[in-house]
Tab-separated table of N, CA and C in Angstrom:
chain	number	residue	atom	x	y	z
A	9	MET	N	-66.970	-53.155	45.206
A	9	MET	CA	-66.597	-51.841	44.933
A	9	MET	C	-65.578	-51.715	43.645
A	10	SER	N	-66.223	-50.800	42.652
A	10	SER	CA	-65.209	-50.441	41.531
A	10	SER	C	-64.018	-49.465	42.016
A	11	ASN	N	-62.966	-49.597	41.351
A	11	ASN	CA	-61.770	-48.406	41.470
A	11	ASN	C	-61.689	-47.863	40.123
A	12	ASN	N	-62.433	-46.625	40.203
A	12	ASN	CA	-62.386	-45.511	39.227
A	12	ASN	C	-61.295	-44.598	39.341
A	13	HIS	N	-60.526	-44.693	40.220
A	13	HIS	CA	-59.518	-43.890	40.549
A	13	HIS	C	-58.456	-43.298	39.256
A	14	ILE	N	-58.528	-42.046	39.082
A	14	ILE	CA	-57.867	-41.596	38.147
A	14	ILE	C	-56.410	-40.770	38.572
A	15	ASN	N	-55.462	-40.964	38.123
A	15	ASN	CA	-54.091	-40.533	38.636
A	15	ASN	C	-54.090	-39.144	37.915
A	16	LEU	N	-54.740	-37.887	38.489
A	16	LEU	CA	-54.708	-36.470	37.592
A	16	LEU	C	-53.200	-36.164	37.666
A	17	ASP	N	-52.233	-36.416	38.434
A	17	ASP	CA	-50.854	-35.900	38.692
A	17	ASP	C	-50.465	-36.493	36.969
A	18	PHE	N	-50.848	-37.668	36.953
A	18	PHE	CA	-50.085	-38.305	35.490
A	18	PHE	C	-50.898	-37.738	34.308
A	19	THR	N	-52.147	-37.498	34.363
A	19	THR	CA	-53.074	-36.959	33.354
A	19	THR	C	-52.564	-35.708	33.109
A	20	ARG	N	-52.313	-34.847	34.161
A	20	ARG	CA	-51.855	-33.359	33.969
A	20	ARG	C	-50.389	-33.421	33.234
A	21	GLN	N	-49.515	-34.181	33.391
A	21	GLN	CA	-48.253	-34.402	33.123
A	21	GLN	C	-48.314	-34.755	31.753
A	22	VAL	N	-49.175	-35.634	31.507
A	22	VAL	CA	-49.177	-36.045	29.783
A	22	VAL	C	-50.008	-34.958	29.150
A	23	TRP	N	-50.806	-34.330	29.424
A	23	TRP	CA	-51.270	-33.244	28.817
A	23	TRP	C	-50.367	-31.663	29.040
A	24	ARG	N	-49.447	-31.654	30.014
A	24	ARG	CA	-48.394	-30.298	29.717
A	24	ARG	C	-47.499	-30.764	28.443
A	25	GLN	N	-47.159	-32.211	28.522
A	25	GLN	CA	-46.516	-32.311	27.331
A	25	GLN	C	-47.113	-32.167	25.991
A	26	ARG	N	-48.368	-32.508	26.045
A	26	ARG	CA	-48.978	-32.654	24.602
A	26	ARG	C	-49.071	-30.923	24.442
A	27	ILE	N	-49.531	-30.249	25.478
A	27	ILE	CA	-49.699	-28.676	25.134
A	27	ILE	C	-48.659	-28.098	24.652
A	28	ASP	N	-47.314	-28.383	25.117
A	28	ASP	CA	-46.127	-27.847	24.870
A	28	ASP	C	-45.653	-28.141	23.418
A	29	ASP	N	-45.654	-29.591	22.966
A	29	ASP	CA	-45.492	-29.914	21.748
A	29	ASP	C	-46.583	-29.085	20.686
A	30	TYR	N	-48.128	-29.144	21.145
A	30	TYR	CA	-48.763	-28.464	20.234
A	30	TYR	C	-48.380	-26.887	19.970
A	31	LEU	N	-48.133	-26.359	21.123
A	31	LEU	CA	-47.836	-24.821	21.050
A	31	LEU	C	-46.424	-24.675	20.293
A	32	ALA	N	-45.464	-25.510	20.563
A	32	ALA	CA	-44.349	-25.691	19.830
A	32	ALA	C	-44.374	-25.692	18.274
A	33	SER	N	-45.219	-26.563	17.770
A	33	SER	CA	-45.514	-27.081	16.283
A	33	SER	C	-46.371	-25.657	15.772
A	34	HIS	N	-46.798	-24.699	16.605
A	34	HIS	CA	-47.480	-23.527	15.888
A	34	HIS	C	-46.476	-22.430	15.986
A	35	GLY	N	-45.272	-22.632	16.166
A	35	GLY	CA	-44.616	-21.432	16.270
A	35	GLY	C	-44.504	-20.453	17.065
A	36	LEU	N	-45.202	-20.467	18.204
A	36	LEU	CA	-45.498	-19.350	19.085
A	36	LEU	C	-44.197	-19.073	19.750
A	37	GLY	N	-43.842	-17.830	19.735
A	37	GLY	CA	-42.458	-17.224	20.468
A	37	GLY	C	-42.866	-16.803	21.597
A	38	PHE	N	-43.200	-17.411	22.454
A	38	PHE	CA	-43.346	-17.032	24.091
A	38	PHE	C	-43.474	-17.815	25.030
A	39	ASN	N	-43.071	-17.947	26.181
A	39	ASN	CA	-43.035	-18.769	26.941
A	39	ASN	C	-44.597	-19.169	27.303
A	40	THR	N	-44.705	-20.318	27.262
A	40	THR	CA	-45.929	-21.160	27.449
A	40	THR	C	-46.593	-21.614	28.841
A	41	TYR	N	-45.885	-21.229	29.767
A	41	TYR	CA	-45.867	-21.918	30.841
A	41	TYR	C	-47.405	-21.344	31.491
A	42	LEU	N	-47.574	-19.840	31.592
A	42	LEU	CA	-48.460	-19.346	31.979
A	42	LEU	C	-49.956	-19.919	31.106
A	43	ALA	N	-49.763	-19.979	29.682
A	43	ALA	CA	-50.915	-19.952	28.817
A	43	ALA	C	-51.022	-21.695	29.358
A	44	ARG	N	-50.422	-22.474	29.429
A	44	ARG	CA	-50.716	-23.839	29.554
A	44	ARG	C	-51.189	-24.156	30.858
A	45	GLU	N	-50.577	-23.625	32.035
A	45	GLU	CA	-51.106	-23.465	33.557
A	45	GLU	C	-52.564	-23.028	33.465
A	46	GLU	N	-52.921	-21.974	32.866
A	46	GLU	CA	-54.239	-21.414	32.749
A	46	GLU	C	-55.365	-22.050	32.227
A	47	ARG	N	-54.927	-22.987	31.196
A	47	ARG	CA	-55.828	-23.656	30.598
A	47	ARG	C	-56.033	-25.174	30.825
A	48	LEU	N	-54.978	-25.680	31.918
A	48	LEU	CA	-55.116	-27.125	32.135
A	48	LEU	C	-55.969	-27.488	32.670
A	49	ASP	N	-56.879	-27.180	33.817
A	49	ASP	CA	-58.104	-27.504	34.489
A	49	ASP	C	-59.048	-27.560	33.064
A	50	LEU	N	-59.480	-26.666	32.218
A	50	LEU	CA	-60.287	-26.924	31.044
A	50	LEU	C	-59.901	-28.145	30.141
A	51	ILE	N	-58.475	-28.055	29.990
A	51	ILE	CA	-58.336	-29.466	29.186
A	51	ILE	C	-58.417	-30.774	29.771
A	52	ALA	N	-58.079	-30.681	31.320
A	52	ALA	CA	-58.604	-32.301	31.866
A	52	ALA	C	-60.152	-32.187	31.782
A	53	ARG	N	-60.798	-31.359	32.199
A	53	ARG	CA	-62.161	-31.425	32.309
A	53	ARG	C	-62.912	-31.892	30.765
A	54	LEU	N	-62.255	-31.388	29.573
A	54	LEU	CA	-62.832	-31.702	28.538
A	54	LEU	C	-62.543	-33.189	27.831
A	55	ASP	N	-61.100	-33.550	28.621
A	55	ASP	CA	-60.744	-34.944	28.269
A	55	ASP	C	-61.416	-35.912	28.935
A	56	LEU	N	-62.167	-35.683	29.990
A	56	LEU	CA	-62.822	-36.412	30.895
A	56	LEU	C	-64.352	-36.788	30.168
A	57	LEU	N	-64.811	-35.972	29.403
A	57	LEU	CA	-65.928	-35.988	28.712
A	57	LEU	C	-66.238	-37.242	27.563
A	58	PRO	N	-67.410	-37.601	27.664
A	58	PRO	CA	-67.263	-38.695	26.495
A	58	PRO	C	-67.456	-38.156	24.912
A	59	GLU	N	-67.181	-38.947	24.325
A	59	GLU	CA	-67.172	-38.295	22.726
A	59	GLU	C	-68.185	-37.555	22.342
A	60	GLN	N	-69.214	-38.157	22.744
A	60	GLN	CA	-70.664	-37.480	22.418
A	60	GLN	C	-70.673	-36.124	22.770
A	61	GLU	N	-70.534	-35.796	24.008
A	61	GLU	CA	-70.609	-34.536	24.742
A	61	GLU	C	-69.357	-33.708	24.106
A	62	LEU	N	-68.187	-34.020	23.819
A	62	LEU	CA	-67.640	-33.235	22.829
A	62	LEU	C	-68.085	-32.820	21.636
A	63	ARG	N	-68.815	-33.605	20.898
A	63	ARG	CA	-69.399	-33.221	19.616
A	63	ARG	C	-70.521	-32.237	19.716
A	64	ARG	N	-71.099	-32.470	21.135
A	64	ARG	CA	-72.127	-31.502	21.197
A	64	ARG	C	-71.574	-30.030	21.534
A	65	ILE	N	-70.598	-29.934	22.203
A	65	ILE	CA	-69.855	-28.470	22.215
A	65	ILE	C	-68.880	-28.103	21.027
A	66	GLY	N	-69.110	-28.746	19.785
A	66	GLY	CA	-68.799	-28.688	18.769
A	66	GLY	C	-67.152	-28.912	18.359
A	67	LEU	N	-66.690	-30.093	19.228
A	67	LEU	CA	-65.466	-30.693	18.759
A	67	LEU	C	-65.475	-31.869	18.181
A	68	ASP	N	-64.799	-32.270	17.407
A	68	ASP	CA	-64.996	-33.595	16.500
A	68	ASP	C	-64.325	-34.564	17.296
A	69	GLY	N	-63.368	-34.553	17.960
A	69	GLY	CA	-62.970	-35.500	18.974
A	69	GLY	C	-61.830	-34.748	19.758
A	70	ARG	N	-61.038	-35.684	20.463
A	70	ARG	CA	-60.067	-35.247	21.494
A	70	ARG	C	-58.903	-34.285	20.715
A	71	GLN	N	-58.836	-34.579	19.602
A	71	GLN	CA	-57.806	-34.057	18.755
A	71	GLN	C	-58.105	-32.390	18.831
A	72	ASP	N	-59.361	-32.060	18.842
A	72	ASP	CA	-59.680	-30.671	18.784
A	72	ASP	C	-59.609	-30.095	20.422
A	73	ILE	N	-59.258	-30.669	21.458
A	73	ILE	CA	-59.196	-30.192	22.539
A	73	ILE	C	-58.259	-28.989	22.789
A	74	LEU	N	-57.112	-29.274	22.334
A	74	LEU	CA	-56.069	-28.166	22.414
A	74	LEU	C	-56.393	-26.975	21.470
A	75	PRO	N	-56.831	-27.245	20.157
A	75	PRO	CA	-57.075	-25.992	19.396
A	75	PRO	C	-58.365	-25.135	20.038
A	76	PHE	N	-59.216	-25.687	20.758
A	76	PHE	CA	-60.393	-25.102	21.502
A	76	PHE	C	-59.657	-24.407	22.635
A	77	ALA	N	-58.759	-25.242	23.416
A	77	ALA	CA	-58.324	-24.364	24.596
A	77	ALA	C	-57.856	-23.339	24.355
A	78	PHE	N	-56.966	-22.986	23.113
A	78	PHE	CA	-56.055	-22.354	22.740
A	78	PHE	C	-56.250	-21.204	21.526
A	79	ARG	N	-57.806	-21.436	21.345
A	79	ARG	CA	-58.332	-20.647	20.255
A	79	ARG	C	-57.966	-19.094	20.514
A	80	ASP	N	-58.044	-18.526	21.377
A	80	ASP	CA	-57.814	-17.125	21.754
A	80	ASP	C	-56.391	-16.591	21.260
A	81	LEU	N	-55.529	-17.682	21.425
A	81	LEU	CA	-54.062	-17.055	21.188
A	81	LEU	C	-53.745	-17.514	19.839
A	82	LEU	N	-54.546	-18.487	19.103
A	82	LEU	CA	-54.005	-18.994	17.726
A	82	LEU	C	-55.169	-18.428	16.563
A	83	ALA	N	-55.871	-17.397	17.153
A	83	ALA	CA	-56.631	-17.140	15.939
A	83	ALA	C	-56.105	-16.262	15.003
A	84	ALA	N	-56.527	-16.452	13.728
A	84	ALA	CA	-55.665	-15.482	12.912
A	84	ALA	C	-56.195	-14.154	12.650
């Protein structure tokens, strides 16, 4: 039997830090907690997809997950 257990708490913590870094680098002057938590499930689901599926939905790779998840807040 294979053990494909994913530690979702660790994954979520890594993504929380990435999200905070991403939003801070874009100079957003608001508390990101709610924006981050609202999108964390979407980000985690996208991160589990294979590269081929990411491309199918219009993402060039994992580096596009955060811009995609926050596109409504960062649209010019």
